PDB file of C-alpha atoms and ligand atoms in Angstrom:
ATOM      1  CA  MET A   1      18.078 -14.014  -9.016  1.00 81.00           C
ATOM      2  CA  GLY A   2      16.387 -10.614  -8.873  1.00 86.00           C
ATOM      3  CA  SER A   3      18.353  -7.620  -7.719  1.00 95.00           C
ATOM      4  CA  VAL A   4      17.669  -5.133  -4.966  1.00 97.00           C
ATOM      5  CA  HIS A   5      18.280  -1.511  -5.928  1.00 98.00           C
ATOM      6  CA  VAL A   6      18.795   0.751  -2.922  1.00 98.00           C
ATOM      7  CA  LEU A   7      18.068   4.297  -4.067  1.00 98.00           C
ATOM      8  CA  ASP A   8      20.566   6.395  -2.168  1.00 95.00           C
ATOM      9  CA  HIS A   9      19.774   9.667  -3.944  1.00 97.00           C
ATOM     10  CA  PRO A  10      20.283  12.530  -1.449  1.00 98.00           C
ATOM     11  CA  LEU A  11      16.739  13.860  -1.913  1.00 98.00           C
ATOM     12  CA  ILE A  12      15.241  10.433  -1.234  1.00 98.00           C
ATOM     13  CA  GLN A  13      17.430   9.921   1.823  1.00 98.00           C
ATOM     14  CA  HIS A  14      16.663  13.385   3.215  1.00 98.00           C
ATOM     15  CA  LYS A  15      12.923  12.901   2.827  1.00 98.00           C
ATOM     16  CA  LEU A  16      13.174   9.400   4.304  1.00 98.00           C
ATOM     17  CA  SER A  17      14.858  10.815   7.412  1.00 98.00           C
ATOM     18  CA  ILE A  18      11.813  13.035   8.044  1.00 98.00           C
ATOM     19  CA  LEU A  19       9.430  10.186   7.257  1.00 98.00           C
ATOM     20  CA  ARG A  20      11.042   7.979   9.892  1.00 98.00           C
ATOM     21  CA  CYS A  21      10.758  10.580  12.679  1.00 98.00           C
ATOM     22  CA  LYS A  22       7.995   9.721  15.155  1.00 98.00           C
ATOM     23  CA  ASP A  23       7.037  13.406  15.441  1.00 98.00           C
ATOM     24  CA  THR A  24       6.213  13.790  11.737  1.00 98.00           C
ATOM     25  CA  GLY A  25       2.453  14.298  11.476  1.00 98.00           C
ATOM     26  CA  VAL A  26      -0.045  12.673   9.118  1.00 98.00           C
ATOM     27  CA  LYS A  27      -0.180  15.478   6.542  1.00 98.00           C
ATOM     28  CA  GLU A  28       3.585  15.716   6.152  1.00 98.00           C
ATOM     29  CA  PHE A  29       3.994  11.940   6.265  1.00 98.00           C
ATOM     30  CA  ARG A  30       1.515  11.485   3.429  1.00 98.00           C
ATOM     31  CA  GLU A  31       3.161  14.216   1.352  1.00 98.00           C
ATOM     32  CA  LEU A  32       6.596  12.698   1.898  1.00 98.00           C
ATOM     33  CA  VAL A  33       5.456   9.212   0.871  1.00 98.00           C
ATOM     34  CA  GLY A  34       4.224  10.777  -2.365  1.00 98.00           C
ATOM     35  CA  GLU A  35       7.431  12.734  -2.965  1.00 98.00           C
ATOM     36  CA  ILE A  36       9.637   9.708  -2.268  1.00 98.00           C
ATOM     37  CA  SER A  37       7.452   7.571  -4.528  1.00 98.00           C
ATOM     38  CA  ALA A  38       7.863  10.035  -7.391  1.00 98.00           C
ATOM     39  CA  LEU A  39      11.637  10.042  -7.005  1.00 98.00           C
ATOM     40  CA  MET A  40      11.698   6.242  -6.765  1.00 98.00           C
ATOM     41  CA  CYS A  41       9.455   5.946  -9.821  1.00 98.00           C
ATOM     42  CA  TYR A  42      11.971   8.015 -11.778  1.00 96.00           C
ATOM     43  CA  GLU A  43      14.715   5.509 -10.932  1.00 96.00           C
ATOM     44  CA  ALA A  44      12.631   2.338 -11.233  1.00 97.00           C
ATOM     45  CA  THR A  45      11.506   3.262 -14.759  1.00 97.00           C
ATOM     46  CA  ARG A  46      15.002   4.184 -15.936  1.00 95.00           C
ATOM     47  CA  ASN A  47      15.377   1.104 -18.169  1.00 93.00           C
ATOM     48  CA  LEU A  48      11.962   1.145 -19.802  1.00 95.00           C
ATOM     49  CA  PRO A  49      12.338   0.715 -23.554  1.00 95.00           C
ATOM     50  CA  THR A  50      11.946   3.719 -25.867  1.00 97.00           C
ATOM     51  CA  GLU A  51      11.680   4.082 -29.619  1.00 97.00           C
ATOM     52  CA  GLU A  52      12.446   6.874 -32.012  1.00 98.00           C
ATOM     53  CA  VAL A  53       9.600   8.814 -33.625  1.00 98.00           C
ATOM     54  CA  GLU A  54       9.429  12.096 -35.501  1.00 98.00           C
ATOM     55  CA  VAL A  55       7.606  15.236 -34.372  1.00 98.00           C
ATOM     56  CA  GLU A  56       7.419  18.617 -35.991  1.00 98.00           C
ATOM     57  CA  THR A  57       8.447  21.445 -33.725  1.00 98.00           C
ATOM     58  CA  PRO A  58       7.508  25.028 -34.700  1.00 98.00           C
ATOM     59  CA  VAL A  59      11.011  25.190 -36.231  1.00 98.00           C
ATOM     60  CA  ALA A  60      11.800  21.838 -37.854  1.00 98.00           C
ATOM     61  CA  LYS A  61      11.283  18.104 -37.791  1.00 98.00           C
ATOM     62  CA  ALA A  62      12.908  16.397 -34.809  1.00 98.00           C
ATOM     63  CA  LYS A  63      13.679  12.800 -34.025  1.00 98.00           C
ATOM     64  CA  VAL A  64      12.552  12.155 -30.433  1.00 98.00           C
ATOM     65  CA  ARG A  65      12.217   9.164 -28.133  1.00 98.00           C
ATOM     66  CA  VAL A  66       8.956   7.918 -26.642  1.00 97.00           C
ATOM     67  CA  LEU A  67       8.114   4.987 -24.385  1.00 95.00           C
ATOM     68  CA  SER A  68       7.629   1.727 -26.266  1.00 94.00           C
ATOM     69  CA  GLY A  69       7.038  -1.879 -25.339  1.00 85.00           C
ATOM     70  CA  LYS A  70       4.488  -3.011 -22.800  1.00 89.00           C
ATOM     71  CA  LYS A  71       1.980  -0.614 -21.287  1.00 95.00           C
ATOM     72  CA  LEU A  72       2.319  -0.134 -17.551  1.00 97.00           C
ATOM     73  CA  ALA A  73       0.200  -0.925 -14.525  1.00 98.00           C
ATOM     74  CA  ILE A  74       0.583   0.237 -10.943  1.00 98.00           C
ATOM     75  CA  VAL A  75      -0.633  -2.227  -8.314  1.00 98.00           C
ATOM     76  CA  PRO A  76      -0.773  -0.909  -4.733  1.00 98.00           C
ATOM     77  CA  ILE A  77      -1.044  -3.372  -1.872  1.00 97.00           C
ATOM     78  CA  LEU A  78      -3.893  -1.946   0.230  1.00 97.00           C
ATOM     79  CA  ARG A  79      -3.960  -0.063   2.252  1.00 95.00           C
ATOM     80  CA  ALA A  80      -0.577   1.629   2.701  1.00 98.00           C
ATOM     81  CA  GLY A  81       0.345   1.160  -0.967  1.00 98.00           C
ATOM     82  CA  LEU A  82      -2.377   3.656  -1.865  1.00 98.00           C
ATOM     83  CA  GLY A  83      -0.097   6.365  -0.502  1.00 98.00           C
ATOM     84  CA  MET A  84       2.301   5.761  -3.405  1.00 98.00           C
ATOM     85  CA  VAL A  85      -0.173   5.626  -6.286  1.00 98.00           C
ATOM     86  CA  ASP A  86      -0.966   9.282  -7.057  1.00 98.00           C
ATOM     87  CA  ALA A  87       2.692  10.202  -7.392  1.00 98.00           C
ATOM     88  CA  MET A  88       3.225   7.311  -9.805  1.00 98.00           C
ATOM     89  CA  ILE A  89       0.201   8.176 -11.925  1.00 98.00           C
ATOM     90  CA  ASP A  90       1.277  11.816 -12.084  1.00 98.00           C
ATOM     91  CA  LEU A  91       4.435  10.615 -13.840  1.00 97.00           C
ATOM     92  CA  ILE A  92       2.830   7.798 -15.864  1.00 97.00           C
ATOM     93  CA  PRO A  93      -0.689   9.047 -16.593  1.00 96.00           C
ATOM     94  CA  SER A  94      -1.508   6.250 -19.038  1.00 95.00           C
ATOM     95  CA  ALA A  95      -0.847   3.514 -16.458  1.00 97.00           C
ATOM     96  CA  LYS A  96      -3.825   1.469 -15.277  1.00 98.00           C
ATOM     97  CA  VAL A  97      -4.213   0.720 -11.581  1.00 98.00           C
ATOM     98  CA  GLY A  98      -5.004  -2.683 -10.054  1.00 98.00           C
ATOM     99  CA  HIS A  99      -5.668  -3.104  -6.343  1.00 98.00           C
ATOM    100  CA  ILE A 100      -4.717  -5.961  -4.036  1.00 97.00           C
ATOM    101  CA  GLY A 101      -6.183  -5.876  -0.548  1.00 96.00           C
ATOM    102  CA  LEU A 102      -4.008  -7.685   1.970  1.00 91.00           C
ATOM    103  CA  TYR A 103      -3.600  -7.211   5.684  1.00 88.00           C
ATOM    104  CA  ARG A 104      -1.258  -8.972   8.055  1.00 85.00           C
ATOM    105  CA  ASP A 105      -2.907 -11.136  10.659  1.00 89.00           C
ATOM    106  CA  PRO A 106      -1.715  -9.589  13.942  1.00 87.00           C
ATOM    107  CA  GLU A 107      -1.053 -13.014  15.504  1.00 89.00           C
ATOM    108  CA  THR A 108       0.477 -15.016  12.664  1.00 91.00           C
ATOM    109  CA  HIS A 109       1.829 -12.025  10.636  1.00 88.00           C
ATOM    110  CA  LEU A 110       0.620 -13.890   7.533  1.00 90.00           C
ATOM    111  CA  PRO A 111      -1.127 -11.924   4.763  1.00 90.00           C
ATOM    112  CA  VAL A 112      -4.913 -12.237   4.466  1.00 92.00           C
ATOM    113  CA  GLU A 113      -6.472 -11.313   1.113  1.00 91.00           C
ATOM    114  CA  TYR A 114      -9.705  -9.263   1.174  1.00 93.00           C
ATOM    115  CA  TYR A 115      -9.985  -7.442  -2.159  1.00 95.00           C
ATOM    116  CA  CYS A 116      -8.558  -7.702  -5.662  1.00 94.00           C
ATOM    117  CA  LYS A 117      -9.418  -5.895  -8.877  1.00 96.00           C
ATOM    118  CA  MET A 118      -7.081  -5.870 -11.867  1.00 96.00           C
ATOM    119  CA  PRO A 119      -7.290  -4.156 -15.265  1.00 96.00           C
ATOM    120  CA  PRO A 120      -8.570  -6.757 -17.779  1.00 95.00           C
ATOM    121  CA  ASP A 121      -5.362  -6.632 -19.852  1.00 96.00           C
ATOM    122  CA  ILE A 122      -3.035  -6.890 -16.835  1.00 96.00           C
ATOM    123  CA  ALA A 123      -1.223  -9.914 -18.368  1.00 96.00           C
ATOM    124  CA  GLU A 124       0.102  -7.704 -21.172  1.00 96.00           C
ATOM    125  CA  ARG A 125       1.339  -4.935 -18.884  1.00 97.00           C
ATOM    126  CA  GLN A 126       4.590  -4.254 -17.086  1.00 97.00           C
ATOM    127  CA  VAL A 127       3.523  -4.185 -13.435  1.00 98.00           C
ATOM    128  CA  PHE A 128       4.894  -2.030 -10.622  1.00 98.00           C
ATOM    129  CA  ILE A 129       3.712  -3.314  -7.238  1.00 98.00           C
ATOM    130  CA  VAL A 130       3.917  -0.557  -4.626  1.00 98.00           C
ATOM    131  CA  ASP A 131       3.841  -0.804  -0.833  1.00 98.00           C
ATOM    132  CA  PRO A 132       5.839   1.354   1.593  1.00 98.00           C
ATOM    133  CA  MET A 133       6.961  -1.588   3.757  1.00 98.00           C
ATOM    134  CA  LEU A 134       8.630  -4.921   2.945  1.00 98.00           C
ATOM    135  CA  ALA A 135       8.801  -6.664   6.321  1.00 97.00           C
ATOM    136  CA  THR A 136       8.506 -10.482   6.388  1.00 96.00           C
ATOM    137  CA  GLY A 137       7.826 -10.285   2.648  1.00 97.00           C
ATOM    138  CA  GLY A 138       4.602 -12.284   3.076  1.00 95.00           C
ATOM    139  CA  SER A 139       2.410  -9.561   1.576  1.00 95.00           C
ATOM    140  CA  ALA A 140       4.721  -8.898  -1.357  1.00 97.00           C
ATOM    141  CA  VAL A 141       5.138 -12.608  -2.154  1.00 97.00           C
ATOM    142  CA  ALA A 142       1.354 -13.125  -1.995  1.00 95.00           C
ATOM    143  CA  ALA A 143       0.751 -10.091  -4.224  1.00 96.00           C
ATOM    144  CA  ILE A 144       3.272 -11.292  -6.808  1.00 97.00           C
ATOM    145  CA  ASP A 145       1.795 -14.838  -6.675  1.00 95.00           C
ATOM    146  CA  PHE A 146      -1.608 -13.333  -7.319  1.00 93.00           C
ATOM    147  CA  ILE A 147      -0.535 -11.188 -10.254  1.00 95.00           C
ATOM    148  CA  LYS A 148       1.383 -14.044 -11.844  1.00 96.00           C
ATOM    149  CA  ARG A 149      -1.798 -16.139 -11.776  1.00 94.00           C
ATOM    150  CA  TYR A 150      -3.142 -13.661 -14.344  1.00 92.00           C
ATOM    151  CA  GLY A 151      -0.213 -14.573 -16.588  1.00 94.00           C
ATOM    152  CA  CYS A 152       1.806 -11.431 -15.821  1.00 94.00           C
ATOM    153  CA  ARG A 153       5.529 -11.452 -16.434  1.00 90.00           C
ATOM    154  CA  GLY A 154       7.604  -8.353 -15.975  1.00 94.00           C
ATOM    155  CA  ILE A 155       6.915  -7.391 -12.377  1.00 97.00           C
ATOM    156  CA  THR A 156       8.855  -4.825 -10.339  1.00 98.00           C
ATOM    157  CA  LEU A 157       8.416  -4.309  -6.598  1.00 98.00           C
ATOM    158  CA  MET A 158       8.781  -0.815  -5.091  1.00 98.00           C
ATOM    159  CA  ASN A 159       9.013  -0.348  -1.316  1.00 98.00           C
ATOM    160  CA  VAL A 160      10.154   2.644   0.676  1.00 98.00           C
ATOM    161  CA  ILE A 161      11.759   0.521   3.433  1.00 98.00           C
ATOM    162  CA  GLY A 162      12.725  -3.139   3.264  1.00 98.00           C
ATOM    163  CA  CYS A 163      14.726  -5.445   5.502  1.00 98.00           C
ATOM    164  CA  PRO A 164      16.929  -8.491   4.842  1.00 98.00           C
ATOM    165  CA  GLU A 165      14.146 -10.969   5.734  1.00 98.00           C
ATOM    166  CA  GLY A 166      11.696  -9.435   3.243  1.00 98.00           C
ATOM    167  CA  VAL A 167      14.223  -9.109   0.451  1.00 98.00           C
ATOM    168  CA  GLN A 168      15.250 -12.747   0.904  1.00 98.00           C
ATOM    169  CA  ALA A 169      11.641 -13.974   0.939  1.00 98.00           C
ATOM    170  CA  VAL A 170      10.840 -12.180  -2.330  1.00 98.00           C
ATOM    171  CA  HIS A 171      14.046 -13.296  -4.007  1.00 98.00           C
ATOM    172  CA  GLU A 172      13.492 -16.934  -2.996  1.00 98.00           C
ATOM    173  CA  ALA A 173       9.848 -17.033  -4.097  1.00 98.00           C
ATOM    174  CA  HIS A 174      10.190 -14.795  -7.156  1.00 98.00           C
ATOM    175  CA  PRO A 175      13.772 -14.647  -8.452  1.00 97.00           C
ATOM    176  CA  ASP A 176      12.587 -12.832 -11.586  1.00 97.00           C
ATOM    177  CA  VAL A 177      11.362  -9.775  -9.650  1.00 98.00           C
ATOM    178  CA  ASP A 178      13.606  -6.757  -9.071  1.00 98.00           C
ATOM    179  CA  ILE A 179      13.099  -4.718  -5.906  1.00 98.00           C
ATOM    180  CA  PHE A 180      13.548  -0.944  -5.582  1.00 98.00           C
ATOM    181  CA  VAL A 181      13.823   0.433  -2.045  1.00 98.00           C
ATOM    182  CA  ALA A 182      14.998   3.644  -0.421  1.00 98.00           C
ATOM    183  CA  ALA A 183      16.564   1.670   2.448  1.00 98.00           C
ATOM    184  CA  VAL A 184      17.155  -1.886   3.635  1.00 98.00           C
ATOM    185  CA  ASP A 185      16.949  -1.672   7.420  1.00 98.00           C
ATOM    186  CA  GLU A 186      18.590  -3.858  10.019  1.00 98.00           C
ATOM    187  CA  LYS A 187      16.013  -6.476  11.038  1.00 97.00           C
ATOM    188  CA  LEU A 188      12.473  -7.327  12.164  1.00 98.00           C
ATOM    189  CA  ASN A 189      11.403  -7.167  15.802  1.00 97.00           C
ATOM    190  CA  GLU A 190       9.270  -9.745  17.629  1.00 96.00           C
ATOM    191  CA  HIS A 191       6.093  -8.163  16.183  1.00 94.00           C
ATOM    192  CA  ALA A 192       7.519  -8.429  12.654  1.00 96.00           C
ATOM    193  CA  TYR A 193       7.966  -4.644  12.478  1.00 97.00           C
ATOM    194  CA  ILE A 194      10.988  -3.262  10.681  1.00 98.00           C
ATOM    195  CA  VAL A 195      13.753  -1.924  12.951  1.00 98.00           C
ATOM    196  CA  PRO A 196      14.327   1.008  12.920  1.00 98.00           C
ATOM    197  CA  GLY A 197      11.687   1.412  10.169  1.00 98.00           C
ATOM    198  CA  LEU A 198       9.024   4.064  10.538  1.00 98.00           C
ATOM    199  CA  GLY A 199       6.298   2.270  12.470  1.00 98.00           C
ATOM    200  CA  ASP A 200       2.983   1.356  10.873  1.00 98.00           C
ATOM    201  CA  ALA A 201       2.935   2.926   7.425  1.00 98.00           C
ATOM    202  CA  GLY A 202      -0.835   2.550   6.898  1.00 97.00           C
ATOM    203  CA  ASP A 203      -1.678   4.131  10.236  1.00 98.00           C
ATOM    204  CA  ARG A 204       0.718   7.014   9.634  1.00 98.00           C
ATOM    205  CA  ILE A 205      -0.595   7.690   6.094  1.00 98.00           C
ATOM    206  CA  PHE A 206      -4.262   7.539   7.058  1.00 98.00           C
ATOM    207  CA  GLY A 207      -4.094   8.785  10.652  1.00 97.00           C
ATOM    208  CA  THR A 208      -5.690   5.695  12.103  1.00 97.00           C
ATOM    209  CA  LYS A 209      -3.643   5.545  15.282  1.00 87.00           C
TER     210      LYS A 209
HETATM  211  C1  PRP B 301       1.807  -3.463   6.040  1.00 63.81           C
HETATM  212  C2  PRP B 301       2.569  -2.956   4.833  1.00 63.81           C
HETATM  213  C3  PRP B 301       2.696  -4.186   3.992  1.00 63.81           C
HETATM  214  C4  PRP B 301       2.857  -5.267   5.013  1.00 63.81           C
HETATM  215  C5  PRP B 301       4.304  -5.620   5.112  1.00 63.81           C
HETATM  216  O1  PRP B 301       0.481  -3.556   5.763  1.00 63.81           O
HETATM  217  O2  PRP B 301       1.932  -1.891   4.185  1.00 63.81           O
HETATM  218  O3  PRP B 301       1.582  -4.438   3.173  1.00 63.81           O
HETATM  219  O4  PRP B 301       2.409  -4.733   6.270  1.00 63.81           O
HETATM  220  O5  PRP B 301       4.480  -6.685   5.975  1.00 63.81           O
HETATM  221  P1  PRP B 301       4.960  -8.128   5.477  1.00 63.81           P
HETATM  222  O6  PRP B 301       6.116  -7.877   4.546  1.00 63.81           O
HETATM  223  O7  PRP B 301       5.355  -8.785   6.755  1.00 63.81           O
HETATM  224  O8  PRP B 301       3.817  -8.805   4.810  1.00 63.81           O
HETATM  225  P2  PRP B 301      -0.602  -3.923   6.918  1.00 63.81           P
HETATM  226  O9  PRP B 301      -0.821  -5.385   6.992  1.00 63.81           O
HETATM  227  O10 PRP B 301      -0.196  -3.247   8.185  1.00 63.81           O
HETATM  228  O11 PRP B 301      -1.944  -3.328   6.336  1.00 63.81           O
HETATM  229  P3  PRP B 301      -2.351  -1.821   5.993  1.00 63.81           P
HETATM  230  O12 PRP B 301      -1.588  -1.411   4.775  1.00 63.81           O
HETATM  231  O13 PRP B 301      -3.811  -1.951   5.750  1.00 63.81           O
HETATM  232  O14 PRP B 301      -2.041  -0.946   7.181  1.00 63.81           O
HETATM  233  N1  URA B 302       4.066  -2.979   8.304  1.00 63.81           N
HETATM  234  C1  URA B 302       4.344  -1.698   8.619  1.00 63.81           C
HETATM  235  O1  URA B 302       3.546  -0.788   8.350  1.00 63.81           O
HETATM  236  N2  URA B 302       5.501  -1.447   9.260  1.00 63.81           N
HETATM  237  C2  URA B 302       6.383  -2.407   9.553  1.00 63.81           C
HETATM  238  O2  URA B 302       7.442  -2.105  10.125  1.00 63.81           O
HETATM  239  C3  URA B 302       6.071  -3.733   9.215  1.00 63.81           C
HETATM  240  C4  URA B 302       4.912  -3.995   8.575  1.00 63.81           C
END
């Protein structure tokens, strides 16, 4: 079974408190999603393998550690996941980016796919799927299904806010996938929104409501 890592770092939690507030405007919301993503990226990449190499400093030779193993890919679930990408690429500039376009049908709450474009060597990469919200888990499960069809193994899911229903759905469908979140909230409401959550992440990032 995959694990869920709740990142309770004080900086993440402080920024999340501002993100949740209904009075936080689009500019600040977008900046905070980026800042939280960077801090989460730091934690979610903690166990990446490294290897020892030698470099020559201006003073002497030094044994240093560099990333080894699989190359990385960031896969945002459109549209809200886009808000997390720049911060991730700033920290991992060699990562390739694949896009999965999914929206939730407002009636059924089921994910509908509308766009997908992956790097050609995605099967050989360690994939970080990013999306601020893990609600019913339908979008995350569909995104992981999709990426696995390319032959990918080694997938990590990063969400800012999850809830028990979403975590359970991902764990049941994809027990090999670890989840990193800043918070696991109480529940879903009748519209499948996370309670207390932060509202509609896409609308708040892009100012569409
Ligand atoms: C939101 C969110 C997730 C999805 C989560 O996207 O960004 O992708 O809902 O819900 P689920 O876990 O129940 O699938 P939305 O469908 O609102 O699209 P958007 O990103 O284009 O706003
Ligand atoms: N999508 C969002 O943006 N927010 C929620 O609470 C649930 C799904």
